[in-house]
Amino acid sequence: MAIPQRDYDPRRLFVFSCPSLPFSKYKRSFGIYAAGALFALGHWLFWDAAILSAHAKPPIDAPYDTIPVHVTFLDWITGICSTLGLLVVNLINKEQLMAQGGFSHDDPTVWRARLFLFLGFALMAGGLAGSVVILVLKYILQNYEDRFLYYGYANVAQNVALMLSAIVLWLAQHAPNEYEYNLTL
C-alpha cells in the first residue's frame, strides 16, 4: 500500500494523521492554559489535604482522642519529585531531541538532552509510584476513616495531574503557532 505523495511527510511517525479540531488555530494557547490548569488543580488538591490535616480535630463525642494520621513531609516528597520532573522535561530544548545522531558519541548534546528527558520522566514516574505506595501503606492498610483516606487520594491525584500537565504542555509546545512560518526551498 503506497501513501499518496501529497500526504507523505518523512517526519511523520504514524500513517494516519490526527483530524483537525475546530479550535486548531488556538490549540497551542489552549494546551498551555490546560497544562497550567492541571498544574494548579493538582497542587490545590494536595494543599487542601495538607490544610485539612493540619486543622483536623477529634470527634466531639471523644474530645481527648488523638488524630491517627497527618500529612507529613513524606507525603510532600512525591509532589516535589513530580514538580521537579515536570520542570526538567519542559526546560529541555525540543530541537536538541529532534536532531539526528541517536545515542552515538558523535553528538553529546543530543545524548544529554535525551538523558535529561529520561531523568525528568523518571522523577515524575517515581513521584506517582511513591504516592501510590504511600496511599496503600499509610492510609489504606491502616483502616483509617474515609476523611483520612482523602489525604492519600489527594496525593495521588496531585501526581497524576502534574504528569498530565507535563504531557499536555509538551504537546502544546510542539503545536504550530499561528505566527510561525515554515519556509522550505
PDB file of N, CA, C and O in Angstrom, residues 20-64:
ATOM      1  N   SER A  20      -8.155  17.480  12.209  1.00  0.00           N
ATOM      2  CA  SER A  20      -8.048  18.858  12.682  1.00  0.00           C
ATOM      3  C   SER A  20      -9.290  19.194  13.492  1.00  0.00           C
ATOM      4  O   SER A  20     -10.417  18.919  13.093  1.00  0.00           O
ATOM      5  N   LEU A  21      -9.064  19.792  14.626  1.00  0.00           N
ATOM      6  CA  LEU A  21     -10.150  20.162  15.524  1.00  0.00           C
ATOM      7  C   LEU A  21     -10.606  21.586  15.205  1.00  0.00           C
ATOM      8  O   LEU A  21      -9.848  22.378  14.643  1.00  0.00           O
ATOM      9  N   PRO A  22     -11.825  21.947  15.585  1.00  0.00           N
ATOM     10  CA  PRO A  22     -12.313  23.282  15.238  1.00  0.00           C
ATOM     11  C   PRO A  22     -11.507  24.416  15.869  1.00  0.00           C
ATOM     12  O   PRO A  22     -11.458  25.501  15.330  1.00  0.00           O
ATOM     13  N   PHE A  23     -10.869  24.174  16.992  1.00  0.00           N
ATOM     14  CA  PHE A  23     -10.088  25.227  17.632  1.00  0.00           C
ATOM     15  C   PHE A  23      -8.605  25.092  17.282  1.00  0.00           C
ATOM     16  O   PHE A  23      -7.739  25.488  18.046  1.00  0.00           O
ATOM     17  N   SER A  24      -8.293  24.549  16.115  1.00  0.00           N
ATOM     18  CA  SER A  24      -6.911  24.272  15.754  1.00  0.00           C
ATOM     19  C   SER A  24      -6.062  25.538  15.677  1.00  0.00           C
ATOM     20  O   SER A  24      -4.856  25.469  15.852  1.00  0.00           O
ATOM     21  N   LYS A  25      -6.680  26.669  15.408  1.00  0.00           N
ATOM     22  CA  LYS A  25      -5.920  27.914  15.348  1.00  0.00           C
ATOM     23  C   LYS A  25      -5.368  28.278  16.727  1.00  0.00           C
ATOM     24  O   LYS A  25      -4.287  28.826  16.839  1.00  0.00           O
ATOM     25  N   TYR A  26      -6.097  27.923  17.765  1.00  0.00           N
ATOM     26  CA  TYR A  26      -5.700  28.303  19.115  1.00  0.00           C
ATOM     27  C   TYR A  26      -5.263  27.104  19.954  1.00  0.00           C
ATOM     28  O   TYR A  26      -5.253  27.188  21.175  1.00  0.00           O
ATOM     29  N   LYS A  27      -4.908  25.988  19.319  1.00  0.00           N
ATOM     30  CA  LYS A  27      -4.617  24.793  20.107  1.00  0.00           C
ATOM     31  C   LYS A  27      -3.355  24.945  20.948  1.00  0.00           C
ATOM     32  O   LYS A  27      -3.258  24.358  22.013  1.00  0.00           O
ATOM     33  N   ARG A  28      -2.406  25.726  20.505  1.00  0.00           N
ATOM     34  CA  ARG A  28      -1.202  25.942  21.308  1.00  0.00           C
ATOM     35  C   ARG A  28      -1.545  26.694  22.594  1.00  0.00           C
ATOM     36  O   ARG A  28      -1.156  26.294  23.679  1.00  0.00           O
ATOM     37  N   SER A  29      -2.299  27.765  22.458  1.00  0.00           N
ATOM     38  CA  SER A  29      -2.697  28.539  23.643  1.00  0.00           C
ATOM     39  C   SER A  29      -3.594  27.722  24.554  1.00  0.00           C
ATOM     40  O   SER A  29      -3.447  27.757  25.775  1.00  0.00           O
ATOM     41  N   PHE A  30      -4.534  26.987  23.947  1.00  0.00           N
ATOM     42  CA  PHE A  30      -5.423  26.141  24.740  1.00  0.00           C
ATOM     43  C   PHE A  30      -4.640  25.085  25.517  1.00  0.00           C
ATOM     44  O   PHE A  30      -4.908  24.838  26.686  1.00  0.00           O
ATOM     45  N   GLY A  31      -3.652  24.474  24.887  1.00  0.00           N
ATOM     46  CA  GLY A  31      -2.842  23.461  25.550  1.00  0.00           C
ATOM     47  C   GLY A  31      -2.035  24.031  26.703  1.00  0.00           C
ATOM     48  O   GLY A  31      -1.911  23.414  27.763  1.00  0.00           O
ATOM     49  N   ILE A  32      -1.496  25.218  26.516  1.00  0.00           N
ATOM     50  CA  ILE A  32      -0.702  25.843  27.587  1.00  0.00           C
ATOM     51  C   ILE A  32      -1.597  26.190  28.771  1.00  0.00           C
ATOM     52  O   ILE A  32      -1.228  25.947  29.928  1.00  0.00           O
ATOM     53  N   TYR A  33      -2.784  26.731  28.503  1.00  0.00           N
ATOM     54  CA  TYR A  33      -3.705  27.046  29.597  1.00  0.00           C
ATOM     55  C   TYR A  33      -4.215  25.784  30.280  1.00  0.00           C
ATOM     56  O   TYR A  33      -4.382  25.758  31.504  1.00  0.00           O
ATOM     57  N   ALA A  34      -4.471  24.739  29.515  1.00  0.00           N
ATOM     58  CA  ALA A  34      -4.926  23.471  30.106  1.00  0.00           C
ATOM     59  C   ALA A  34      -3.837  22.868  30.981  1.00  0.00           C
ATOM     60  O   ALA A  34      -4.116  22.339  32.063  1.00  0.00           O
ATOM     61  N   ALA A  35      -2.590  22.949  30.545  1.00  0.00           N
ATOM     62  CA  ALA A  35      -1.488  22.436  31.356  1.00  0.00           C
ATOM     63  C   ALA A  35      -1.357  23.228  32.652  1.00  0.00           C
ATOM     64  O   ALA A  35      -1.134  22.655  33.732  1.00  0.00           O
ATOM     65  N   GLY A  36      -1.508  24.530  32.572  1.00  0.00           N
ATOM     66  CA  GLY A  36      -1.460  25.352  33.783  1.00  0.00           C
ATOM     67  C   GLY A  36      -2.608  25.049  34.725  1.00  0.00           C
ATOM     68  O   GLY A  36      -2.436  25.030  35.952  1.00  0.00           O
ATOM     69  N   ALA A  37      -3.785  24.798  34.157  1.00  0.00           N
ATOM     70  CA  ALA A  37      -4.940  24.461  34.994  1.00  0.00           C
ATOM     71  C   ALA A  37      -4.732  23.109  35.689  1.00  0.00           C
ATOM     72  O   ALA A  37      -5.070  22.960  36.870  1.00  0.00           O
ATOM     73  N   LEU A  38      -4.185  22.140  34.982  1.00  0.00           N
ATOM     74  CA  LEU A  38      -3.901  20.844  35.609  1.00  0.00           C
ATOM     75  C   LEU A  38      -2.854  20.979  36.706  1.00  0.00           C
ATOM     76  O   LEU A  38      -2.956  20.350  37.768  1.00  0.00           O
ATOM     77  N   PHE A  39      -1.824  21.783  36.450  1.00  0.00           N
ATOM     78  CA  PHE A  39      -0.784  22.026  37.453  1.00  0.00           C
ATOM     79  C   PHE A  39      -1.391  22.651  38.713  1.00  0.00           C
ATOM     80  O   PHE A  39      -1.128  22.207  39.833  1.00  0.00           O
ATOM     81  N   ALA A  40      -2.209  23.680  38.525  1.00  0.00           N
ATOM     82  CA  ALA A  40      -2.830  24.360  39.662  1.00  0.00           C
ATOM     83  C   ALA A  40      -3.806  23.442  40.394  1.00  0.00           C
ATOM     84  O   ALA A  40      -3.839  23.430  41.636  1.00  0.00           O
ATOM     85  N   LEU A  41      -4.589  22.668  39.654  1.00  0.00           N
ATOM     86  CA  LEU A  41      -5.545  21.753  40.277  1.00  0.00           C
ATOM     87  C   LEU A  41      -4.837  20.695  41.113  1.00  0.00           C
ATOM     88  O   LEU A  41      -5.259  20.392  42.234  1.00  0.00           O
ATOM     89  N   GLY A  42      -3.747  20.147  40.603  1.00  0.00           N
ATOM     90  CA  GLY A  42      -3.006  19.136  41.349  1.00  0.00           C
ATOM     91  C   GLY A  42      -2.457  19.677  42.653  1.00  0.00           C
ATOM     92  O   GLY A  42      -2.603  19.052  43.718  1.00  0.00           O
ATOM     93  N   HIS A  43      -1.828  20.830  42.592  1.00  0.00           N
ATOM     94  CA  HIS A  43      -1.281  21.408  43.828  1.00  0.00           C
ATOM     95  C   HIS A  43      -2.388  21.854  44.774  1.00  0.00           C
ATOM     96  O   HIS A  43      -2.246  21.729  45.988  1.00  0.00           O
ATOM     97  N   TRP A  44      -3.486  22.365  44.228  1.00  0.00           N
ATOM     98  CA  TRP A  44      -4.593  22.782  45.085  1.00  0.00           C
ATOM     99  C   TRP A  44      -5.172  21.594  45.844  1.00  0.00           C
ATOM    100  O   TRP A  44      -5.475  21.716  47.031  1.00  0.00           O
ATOM    101  N   LEU A  45      -5.332  20.446  45.186  1.00  0.00           N
ATOM    102  CA  LEU A  45      -5.854  19.261  45.862  1.00  0.00           C
ATOM    103  C   LEU A  45      -4.957  18.840  47.024  1.00  0.00           C
ATOM    104  O   LEU A  45      -5.438  18.533  48.118  1.00  0.00           O
ATOM    105  N   PHE A  46      -3.659  18.832  46.782  1.00  0.00           N
ATOM    106  CA  PHE A  46      -2.764  18.399  47.847  1.00  0.00           C
ATOM    107  C   PHE A  46      -2.696  19.423  48.975  1.00  0.00           C
ATOM    108  O   PHE A  46      -2.680  19.058  50.151  1.00  0.00           O
ATOM    109  N   TRP A  47      -2.649  20.694  48.643  1.00  0.00           N
ATOM    110  CA  TRP A  47      -2.625  21.711  49.696  1.00  0.00           C
ATOM    111  C   TRP A  47      -3.909  21.683  50.511  1.00  0.00           C
ATOM    112  O   TRP A  47      -3.882  21.922  51.724  1.00  0.00           O
ATOM    113  N   ASP A  48      -5.024  21.393  49.873  1.00  0.00           N
ATOM    114  CA  ASP A  48      -6.287  21.252  50.589  1.00  0.00           C
ATOM    115  C   ASP A  48      -6.190  20.108  51.607  1.00  0.00           C
ATOM    116  O   ASP A  48      -6.610  20.264  52.763  1.00  0.00           O
ATOM    117  N   ALA A  49      -5.627  18.994  51.189  1.00  0.00           N
ATOM    118  CA  ALA A  49      -5.469  17.864  52.108  1.00  0.00           C
ATOM    119  C   ALA A  49      -4.501  18.202  53.233  1.00  0.00           C
ATOM    120  O   ALA A  49      -4.723  17.822  54.397  1.00  0.00           O
ATOM    121  N   ALA A  50      -3.428  18.913  52.925  1.00  0.00           N
ATOM    122  CA  ALA A  50      -2.462  19.282  53.964  1.00  0.00           C
ATOM    123  C   ALA A  50      -3.075  20.245  54.976  1.00  0.00           C
ATOM    124  O   ALA A  50      -2.841  20.126  56.191  1.00  0.00           O
ATOM    125  N   ILE A  51      -3.884  21.193  54.513  1.00  0.00           N
ATOM    126  CA  ILE A  51      -4.536  22.133  55.428  1.00  0.00           C
ATOM    127  C   ILE A  51      -5.585  21.422  56.268  1.00  0.00           C
ATOM    128  O   ILE A  51      -5.695  21.658  57.484  1.00  0.00           O
ATOM    129  N   LEU A  52      -6.355  20.524  55.649  1.00  0.00           N
ATOM    130  CA  LEU A  52      -7.323  19.732  56.424  1.00  0.00           C
ATOM    131  C   LEU A  52      -6.626  18.895  57.484  1.00  0.00           C
ATOM    132  O   LEU A  52      -7.124  18.748  58.601  1.00  0.00           O
ATOM    133  N   SER A  53      -5.484  18.348  57.130  1.00  0.00           N
ATOM    134  CA  SER A  53      -4.738  17.531  58.082  1.00  0.00           C
ATOM    135  C   SER A  53      -4.207  18.367  59.246  1.00  0.00           C
ATOM    136  O   SER A  53      -4.232  17.934  60.391  1.00  0.00           O
ATOM    137  N   ALA A  54      -3.731  19.559  58.937  1.00  0.00           N
ATOM    138  CA  ALA A  54      -3.184  20.416  59.990  1.00  0.00           C
ATOM    139  C   ALA A  54      -4.262  20.903  60.954  1.00  0.00           C
ATOM    140  O   ALA A  54      -3.985  21.143  62.129  1.00  0.00           O
ATOM    141  N   HIS A  55      -5.486  21.047  60.470  1.00  0.00           N
ATOM    142  CA  HIS A  55      -6.566  21.553  61.306  1.00  0.00           C
ATOM    143  C   HIS A  55      -7.567  20.477  61.703  1.00  0.00           C
ATOM    144  O   HIS A  55      -8.689  20.800  62.106  1.00  0.00           O
ATOM    145  N   ALA A  56      -7.174  19.221  61.599  1.00  0.00           N
ATOM    146  CA  ALA A  56      -8.074  18.126  61.965  1.00  0.00           C
ATOM    147  C   ALA A  56      -8.287  18.107  63.472  1.00  0.00           C
ATOM    148  O   ALA A  56      -7.350  18.282  64.246  1.00  0.00           O
ATOM    149  N   LYS A  57      -9.504  17.907  63.869  1.00  0.00           N
ATOM    150  CA  LYS A  57      -9.857  17.857  65.293  1.00  0.00           C
ATOM    151  C   LYS A  57     -10.493  16.507  65.586  1.00  0.00           C
ATOM    152  O   LYS A  57     -11.116  15.895  64.721  1.00  0.00           O
ATOM    153  N   PRO A  58     -10.367  16.041  66.819  1.00  0.00           N
ATOM    154  CA  PRO A  58     -11.021  14.773  67.171  1.00  0.00           C
ATOM    155  C   PRO A  58     -12.539  14.936  67.177  1.00  0.00           C
ATOM    156  O   PRO A  58     -13.051  16.056  67.251  1.00  0.00           O
ATOM    157  N   PRO A  59     -13.267  13.836  67.093  1.00  0.00           N
ATOM    158  CA  PRO A  59     -14.731  13.940  67.105  1.00  0.00           C
ATOM    159  C   PRO A  59     -15.245  14.553  68.414  1.00  0.00           C
ATOM    160  O   PRO A  59     -14.594  14.492  69.462  1.00  0.00           O
ATOM    161  N   ILE A  60     -16.420  15.142  68.358  1.00  0.00           N
ATOM    162  CA  ILE A  60     -16.992  15.832  69.523  1.00  0.00           C
ATOM    163  C   ILE A  60     -17.308  14.844  70.641  1.00  0.00           C
ATOM    164  O   ILE A  60     -17.144  15.165  71.822  1.00  0.00           O
ATOM    165  N   ASP A  61     -17.727  13.630  70.275  1.00  0.00           N
ATOM    166  CA  ASP A  61     -18.078  12.655  71.319  1.00  0.00           C
ATOM    167  C   ASP A  61     -16.845  12.075  72.001  1.00  0.00           C
ATOM    168  O   ASP A  61     -16.951  11.464  73.067  1.00  0.00           O
ATOM    169  N   ALA A  62     -15.645  12.251  71.462  1.00  0.00           N
ATOM    170  CA  ALA A  62     -14.406  11.785  72.090  1.00  0.00           C
ATOM    171  C   ALA A  62     -13.347  12.878  71.957  1.00  0.00           C
ATOM    172  O   ALA A  62     -12.407  12.772  71.171  1.00  0.00           O
ATOM    173  N   PRO A  63     -13.453  13.954  72.738  1.00  0.00           N
ATOM    174  CA  PRO A  63     -12.570  15.105  72.546  1.00  0.00           C
ATOM    175  C   PRO A  63     -11.120  14.856  72.953  1.00  0.00           C
ATOM    176  O   PRO A  63     -10.246  15.628  72.591  1.00  0.00           O
ATOM    177  N   TYR A  64     -10.845  13.782  73.696  1.00  0.00           N
ATOM    178  CA  TYR A  64      -9.476  13.538  74.152  1.00  0.00           C
ATOM    179  C   TYR A  64      -8.739  12.530  73.281  1.00  0.00           C
ATOM    180  O   TYR A  64      -7.592  12.200  73.563  1.00  0.00           O
TER     181      TYR A  64
END
